Protein backbone atom coordinates (compact mmCIF):
# COMPACT_ATOMS: atom_id res chain seq x y z
CA MET A 1 -47.60 17.11 58.89
CA SER A 2 -43.99 16.12 58.14
CA SER A 3 -40.69 17.37 57.86
CA LEU A 4 -39.79 16.41 54.51
CA HIS A 5 -43.86 17.29 53.93
CA ARG A 6 -43.12 21.04 55.36
CA ILE A 7 -39.67 20.77 53.22
CA ALA A 8 -41.21 20.61 49.85
CA LEU A 9 -44.21 22.44 51.39
CA ALA A 10 -42.35 25.09 51.60
CA CYS A 11 -39.63 25.17 48.66
CA GLY A 12 -42.77 24.83 46.75
CA LEU A 13 -43.65 28.61 48.24
CA THR A 14 -39.93 30.11 48.14
CA VAL A 15 -40.04 28.60 44.11
CA LEU A 16 -43.15 29.97 43.33
CA VAL A 17 -42.69 33.93 44.85
CA ALA A 18 -39.61 33.80 43.70
CA GLY A 19 -40.56 32.04 40.11
CA VAL A 20 -42.68 35.23 39.55
CA ALA A 21 -41.07 37.93 40.74
CA GLN A 22 -37.64 36.51 38.08
CA ALA A 23 -40.26 36.51 35.81
CA GLU A 24 -42.76 39.09 35.62
CA ASP A 25 -42.16 42.92 35.27
CA TRP A 26 -43.96 44.66 38.06
CA GLN A 27 -45.54 48.00 37.38
CA VAL A 28 -46.89 50.51 40.11
CA ALA A 29 -50.74 51.60 39.37
CA LYS A 30 -50.77 52.59 42.62
CA ASP A 31 -49.69 53.64 45.19
CA GLU A 32 -52.26 56.01 48.57
CA ASP A 33 -53.08 55.52 51.34
CA GLY A 34 -49.51 52.92 52.72
CA ILE A 35 -50.51 50.88 49.59
CA LYS A 36 -49.38 50.61 46.49
CA VAL A 37 -50.62 48.15 43.94
CA SER A 38 -47.98 46.61 41.04
CA LEU A 39 -49.46 44.68 37.66
CA SER A 40 -47.27 42.72 35.68
CA ASP A 41 -48.95 40.72 32.41
CA VAL A 42 -49.26 36.49 32.99
CA ALA A 43 -48.23 34.74 29.48
CA GLY A 44 -50.62 32.89 27.95
CA SER A 45 -53.15 34.94 29.93
CA LYS A 46 -55.33 38.72 29.11
CA TYR A 47 -55.56 38.83 32.67
CA LYS A 48 -53.14 41.11 34.51
CA ALA A 49 -51.93 39.88 37.94
CA TYR A 50 -51.84 42.23 40.47
CA ARG A 51 -49.45 42.28 43.82
CA GLY A 52 -50.82 44.60 46.57
CA GLU A 53 -47.85 46.01 49.87
CA THR A 54 -48.26 47.56 52.85
CA VAL A 55 -47.33 47.53 56.83
CA ILE A 56 -49.50 46.92 59.59
CA ASN A 57 -49.56 48.30 62.32
CA ALA A 58 -50.25 45.46 64.24
CA SER A 59 -48.53 42.11 65.12
CA MET A 60 -48.28 39.20 63.48
CA ALA A 61 -50.66 37.82 65.72
CA LYS A 62 -52.97 39.41 65.53
CA VAL A 63 -53.42 39.96 61.49
CA ARG A 64 -52.93 36.61 61.50
CA SER A 65 -56.05 35.68 63.23
CA PHE A 66 -58.01 37.70 61.03
CA GLN A 67 -56.79 35.55 58.26
CA GLU A 68 -57.41 32.38 60.00
CA ASP A 69 -61.55 33.20 60.60
CA VAL A 70 -62.19 33.08 57.26
CA ALA A 71 -65.96 33.81 57.75
CA GLY A 72 -64.97 37.35 58.92
CA ALA A 73 -62.44 37.60 56.58
CA CYS A 74 -65.32 38.24 54.58
CA LYS A 75 -66.37 41.61 56.04
CA TRP A 76 -63.11 42.98 54.23
CA ILE A 77 -62.08 41.03 51.21
CA HIS A 78 -62.79 43.13 48.02
CA GLU A 79 -66.81 42.52 46.84
CA CYS A 80 -66.99 39.45 48.91
CA LYS A 81 -70.15 38.02 49.92
CA SER A 82 -70.31 35.32 51.69
CA GLN A 83 -67.09 32.59 52.77
CA LYS A 84 -67.73 29.62 54.58
CA ALA A 85 -64.46 26.80 55.36
CA LEU A 86 -65.09 23.84 54.00
CA LYS A 87 -62.97 21.14 55.30
CA ARG A 88 -59.19 21.48 56.47
CA GLU A 89 -56.28 19.00 57.29
CA GLY A 90 -53.24 20.04 59.01
CA ASP A 91 -51.71 23.39 57.38
CA GLN A 92 -54.04 23.18 54.89
CA VAL A 93 -57.47 24.39 54.15
CA TRP A 94 -60.01 24.97 51.29
CA THR A 95 -62.46 27.41 51.53
CA TYR A 96 -65.67 28.86 49.23
CA THR A 97 -66.61 32.61 48.26
CA GLN A 98 -69.40 34.16 46.70
CA PHE A 99 -68.00 37.33 45.39
CA ASN A 100 -70.73 40.61 44.34
CA THR A 101 -70.22 41.90 40.92
CA PRO A 102 -71.93 44.50 38.35
CA TRP A 103 -75.17 44.08 36.79
CA PRO A 104 -75.07 42.81 34.18
CA VAL A 105 -72.01 40.44 34.80
CA THR A 106 -72.88 36.79 36.39
CA PRO A 107 -71.17 36.81 39.84
CA ARG A 108 -68.30 34.70 40.64
CA ASP A 109 -67.76 32.09 42.88
CA SER A 110 -64.66 29.80 44.19
CA VAL A 111 -62.33 27.06 45.69
CA LEU A 112 -59.04 27.82 47.37
CA LEU A 113 -57.03 25.78 49.16
CA VAL A 114 -55.09 27.66 51.10
CA THR A 115 -51.56 25.88 52.48
CA SER A 116 -50.59 28.09 55.55
CA VAL A 117 -46.21 27.38 56.14
CA ASN A 118 -44.53 29.34 58.58
CA GLY A 119 -40.17 31.14 58.06
CA ALA A 120 -37.71 30.14 60.31
CA ASP A 121 -37.66 34.29 59.94
CA GLY A 122 -41.63 34.41 61.76
CA SER A 123 -42.86 35.45 59.13
CA LEU A 124 -45.98 33.47 57.63
CA THR A 125 -47.19 32.80 53.24
CA ARG A 126 -50.78 31.88 52.77
CA LYS A 127 -50.18 29.77 48.82
CA LEU A 128 -53.29 30.29 47.67
CA GLU A 129 -54.26 27.38 44.79
CA GLY A 130 -57.93 28.30 42.68
CA GLN A 131 -59.78 24.05 43.15
CA PRO A 132 -62.30 24.75 41.00
CA LYS A 133 -63.80 21.26 40.46
CA TYR A 134 -63.69 20.62 44.75
CA ILE A 135 -67.03 20.47 44.25
CA PRO A 136 -69.88 21.43 42.26
CA GLU A 137 -71.27 24.40 41.17
CA GLU A 138 -73.74 26.70 42.53
CA SER A 139 -77.49 27.23 40.09
CA GLY A 140 -76.47 31.30 39.37
CA PHE A 141 -73.32 31.59 39.93
CA VAL A 142 -69.83 31.41 37.66
CA ARG A 143 -67.30 29.29 38.37
CA VAL A 144 -63.82 31.27 39.06
CA ALA A 145 -61.59 29.14 36.15
CA ALA A 146 -57.68 29.46 38.21
CA VAL A 147 -56.32 31.31 41.06
CA ASP A 148 -53.05 31.52 41.55
CA GLY A 149 -51.52 33.28 44.23
CA PHE A 150 -50.06 33.57 48.50
CA TRP A 151 -50.11 36.28 51.15
CA LYS A 152 -47.24 37.11 53.29
CA PHE A 153 -46.46 38.48 55.33
CA VAL A 154 -42.78 39.21 57.89
CA PRO A 155 -42.93 41.15 61.68
CA LYS A 156 -41.63 44.20 61.59
CA GLY A 157 -41.59 44.57 65.80
CA PRO A 158 -44.20 43.44 68.25
CA ASN A 159 -47.05 46.03 66.50
CA GLN A 160 -46.25 46.12 63.20
CA THR A 161 -46.25 43.52 60.29
CA ALA A 162 -45.38 44.07 56.74
CA VAL A 163 -48.54 42.20 54.29
CA THR A 164 -48.04 40.71 50.36
CA TYR A 165 -51.34 40.37 48.53
CA GLN A 166 -50.29 38.67 45.08
CA VAL A 167 -53.16 36.77 42.34
CA HIS A 168 -53.12 36.16 40.06
CA THR A 169 -56.82 34.75 38.53
CA GLU A 170 -58.49 33.68 36.20
CA PRO A 171 -62.21 34.06 36.08
CA GLY A 172 -64.35 32.46 33.54
CA GLY A 173 -66.92 33.71 31.67
CA SER A 174 -67.17 36.76 30.06
CA VAL A 175 -65.60 39.88 31.48
CA PRO A 176 -65.57 43.28 30.17
CA SER A 177 -61.80 43.80 29.46
CA TRP A 178 -62.92 47.47 32.00
CA LEU A 179 -64.50 45.18 35.01
CA ALA A 180 -60.74 43.20 34.11
CA ASN A 181 -59.14 46.31 34.78
CA LYS A 182 -60.66 47.82 37.24
CA PHE A 183 -61.25 44.66 39.58
CA VAL A 184 -56.91 44.10 39.74
CA VAL A 185 -56.05 47.77 41.36
CA ASP A 186 -59.16 47.28 42.66
CA ALA A 187 -59.02 44.29 44.39
CA PRO A 188 -56.08 44.59 46.63
CA PHE A 189 -56.23 47.82 47.30
CA ASN A 190 -59.85 47.80 48.70
CA THR A 191 -58.48 44.25 50.70
CA LEU A 192 -56.13 45.96 52.11
CA LYS A 193 -57.05 49.13 53.08
CA ALA A 194 -60.73 47.02 54.76
CA LEU A 195 -57.99 44.65 56.68
CA LYS A 196 -55.14 47.47 57.75
CA GLU A 197 -58.68 49.65 59.68
CA VAL A 198 -59.45 46.17 61.29
CA ALA A 199 -56.36 45.56 62.49
CA GLU A 200 -55.18 48.69 63.65
CA LYS A 201 -58.62 49.43 65.53
């Protein structure tokens, strides 16, 4: 990737991270087991954005290895049924994920473009951008209409990494309010808890 392209990506991620943080009013919804989950209203959407934060007692390299194992990551992503990489190109990977949902809600699937940017401070940011039209829809699934978010990993020492996981999703189709409200807390909390467990072994 060219230096200019890297700079453009870095600037874009800075705008994303700073813009969302400044524009939204985050309220803590859950804080336990060393994991804090905050929620925020999003203009024009009935679904809240969520942000999960924790510190994992493992090196950046180890945490990153779990992130980059696309199929294996399904073991710790909340309600993930299966996940695979569709395409890799430089610092970008397109992923396809199928999710479990409680009856009678139709299972969801999503296509994401994940763009990784290494910061000068040793941090790693992985921007998550929904690509719902990238492949044809699968029978038996409702395609997630929009995803906008990021993972950010910041080394805090040789064996400690601060992790932020922030996402806003438009799930597509009809989703009961009770499930939507539960998902925005459970998704970041359970995902980070499971990632901590596997990374700290």
